[in-house]
Coordinates of C-alpha atoms in Angstrom, one line a residue:
X1 CA 112.4 176.7 102.4
X2 CA 113.5 175.2 105.8
X3 CA 111.2 174.1 108.5
X4 CA 112.7 176.8 110.6
X5 CA 111.8 179.4 108.0
X6 CA 108.1 178.0 107.8
X7 CA 107.8 178.3 111.6
X8 CA 109.5 181.7 111.9
X9 CA 107.5 183.2 109.0
X10 CA 104.2 182.1 110.7
X11 CA 105.1 183.1 114.1
X12 CA 106.9 186.4 113.1
X13 CA 103.8 187.1 110.9
X14 CA 101.5 186.8 113.8
X15 CA 103.7 189.0 115.9
X16 CA 103.7 191.6 113.1
X17 CA 99.9 191.4 112.8
X18 CA 99.5 191.9 116.6
X19 CA 101.6 195.1 116.6
X20 CA 100.4 196.5 113.3
X21 CA 98.8 199.9 113.3
X22 CA 99.5 200.8 117.0
X23 CA 99.8 204.5 117.8
X24 CA 102.8 206.0 119.6
X25 CA 100.7 206.2 122.8
X26 CA 99.8 202.4 122.5
X27 CA 103.4 201.5 121.7
X28 CA 104.8 203.3 124.8
X29 CA 102.1 202.3 127.3
X30 CA 103.6 200.4 130.2
X31 CA 101.6 197.8 132.0
X32 CA 103.9 197.6 135.1
X33 CA 107.2 199.2 136.2
X34 CA 110.1 197.0 135.0
X35 CA 108.3 195.5 132.0
X36 CA 108.7 196.2 128.4
X37 CA 106.2 198.3 126.5
X38 CA 105.0 197.0 123.1
X39 CA 107.3 199.3 121.3
X40 CA 110.2 198.2 123.4
X41 CA 109.2 194.6 122.7
X42 CA 109.2 195.2 118.9
X43 CA 112.7 196.7 119.2
X44 CA 113.8 193.8 121.3
X45 CA 112.4 191.0 118.8
X46 CA 114.2 192.9 116.0
X47 CA 117.2 193.2 118.2
X48 CA 117.5 189.5 118.8
X49 CA 117.0 188.7 115.1
X50 CA 119.8 191.1 114.3
X51 CA 122.1 189.8 117.1
X52 CA 121.5 186.1 116.1
X53 CA 121.9 186.5 112.4
X54 CA 124.9 188.8 112.4
X55 CA 126.7 186.4 114.9
X56 CA 125.9 183.4 112.8
X57 CA 127.5 185.3 109.9
X58 CA 130.5 186.5 111.8
X59 CA 129.6 190.2 111.4
X60 CA 129.3 193.1 113.8
X61 CA 126.2 195.3 112.9
X62 CA 126.7 199.1 112.8
X63 CA 124.5 202.1 113.0
X64 CA 120.8 201.3 113.5
X65 CA 121.4 197.7 113.4
X66 CA 124.0 198.0 116.1
X67 CA 121.6 199.8 118.3
X68 CA 119.0 197.1 117.6
X69 CA 121.4 194.4 118.6
X70 CA 121.9 196.2 122.0
X71 CA 117.9 195.9 122.4
X72 CA 118.4 192.1 122.5
X73 CA 119.7 192.3 126.0
X74 CA 120.1 195.9 127.4
X75 CA 117.2 196.7 129.7
X76 CA 115.7 193.3 129.0
X77 CA 117.7 190.6 130.5
X78 CA 119.9 193.0 132.7
X79 CA 119.5 196.1 134.7
X80 CA 121.1 198.4 132.1
X81 CA 119.1 201.1 130.3
X82 CA 117.1 200.2 127.3
X83 CA 119.0 201.5 124.1
X84 CA 116.0 203.6 122.9
X85 CA 114.4 206.3 124.8
X86 CA 110.6 206.4 125.0
X87 CA 110.6 209.6 122.9
X88 CA 112.2 207.7 120.0
X89 CA 109.8 204.9 120.0
X90 CA 107.3 205.6 117.2
X91 CA 105.3 203.6 114.8
X92 CA 107.9 204.5 112.1
X93 CA 110.9 203.5 114.1
X94 CA 109.5 200.2 115.2
X95 CA 108.3 199.4 111.6
X96 CA 111.8 200.1 110.3
X97 CA 113.3 197.9 112.9
X98 CA 111.1 194.9 112.2
X99 CA 111.6 195.4 108.5
X100 CA 115.4 195.6 108.7
X101 CA 115.5 192.4 111.0
X102 CA 113.3 190.6 108.5
X103 CA 115.6 191.5 105.6
X104 CA 118.5 190.1 107.5
X105 CA 116.8 186.9 108.8
X106 CA 114.9 185.7 105.7
X107 CA 117.8 184.7 103.5
X108 CA 119.7 182.9 106.3
X109 CA 116.7 181.0 107.9
X110 CA 115.6 179.9 104.4
X111 CA 119.0 178.2 104.0
X112 CA 120.2 177.4 107.5
X113 CA 122.6 174.5 106.7
X114 CA 125.8 176.5 106.2
X115 CA 125.2 178.0 109.7
X116 CA 124.2 175.0 111.8
X117 CA 127.8 174.4 113.0
X118 CA 128.3 178.1 114.0
X119 CA 128.1 179.1 117.6
X120 CA 126.6 182.3 119.0
X121 CA 126.0 183.8 122.4
X122 CA 122.2 183.8 123.1
X123 CA 120.4 186.8 124.5
X124 CA 120.1 184.9 127.8
X125 CA 123.8 184.2 127.9
X126 CA 124.5 180.6 127.0
X127 CA 126.5 179.6 123.9
X128 CA 124.2 177.8 121.4
X129 CA 124.9 176.1 118.1
X130 CA 123.3 177.2 114.8
X131 CA 120.4 174.7 115.1
X132 CA 119.6 176.0 118.5
X133 CA 119.8 179.5 117.2
X134 CA 117.3 178.8 114.5
X135 CA 115.0 177.1 116.9
X136 CA 115.1 180.1 119.2
X137 CA 114.6 182.5 116.3
X138 CA 111.5 180.7 115.1
X139 CA 109.9 180.7 118.5
X140 CA 110.9 184.1 120.0
X141 CA 108.3 186.4 118.4
X142 CA 105.5 184.1 119.5
X143 CA 106.6 184.6 123.1
X144 CA 106.2 188.2 122.8
X145 CA 103.1 188.1 120.8
X146 CA 101.4 186.6 123.9
X147 CA 102.7 189.4 125.9
X148 CA 101.4 191.9 123.4
X149 CA 97.9 190.3 123.8
X150 CA 98.1 190.6 127.5
X151 CA 99.1 194.3 127.4
X152 CA 96.4 195.2 124.7
X153 CA 93.7 193.5 126.9
X154 CA 94.8 195.1 130.1
X155 CA 92.5 197.6 131.8
X156 CA 93.7 201.1 131.1
X157 CA 95.4 200.3 127.7
X158 CA 94.8 203.2 125.4
X159 CA 92.3 202.3 122.7

């Protein structure tokens, strides 16, 4: 198991724990206009993972995985519409997204060496090498875990 894998497993596990058991109402509650809901954040985290891993492997995801890849950027780092409508964002859909992404990431992040020299386009735009990709993957869910905490502790959040 790589150091990246240990970090990602810990950080992703804490993110998963923070979003576990939320209702549809809680997933879709928006703190402020122009910010992600927890449900959108879950799809975004899964989307970044799908995007990064499939790029490292030289693959183009299709179907649900392809829509998740769009959630890495669309409506998050640009002004485009988020690729999932609020009506679609359910506990079942978000759980499926996180599970699919975990299945894609785990075998690659546990053995990162073959991918370190590969280059991908990050969700924020710059090109990064495989080592940079794994560093970002390991950290990314933690950034959003903090946002989830802020949303869940905000006045008016459905309890």
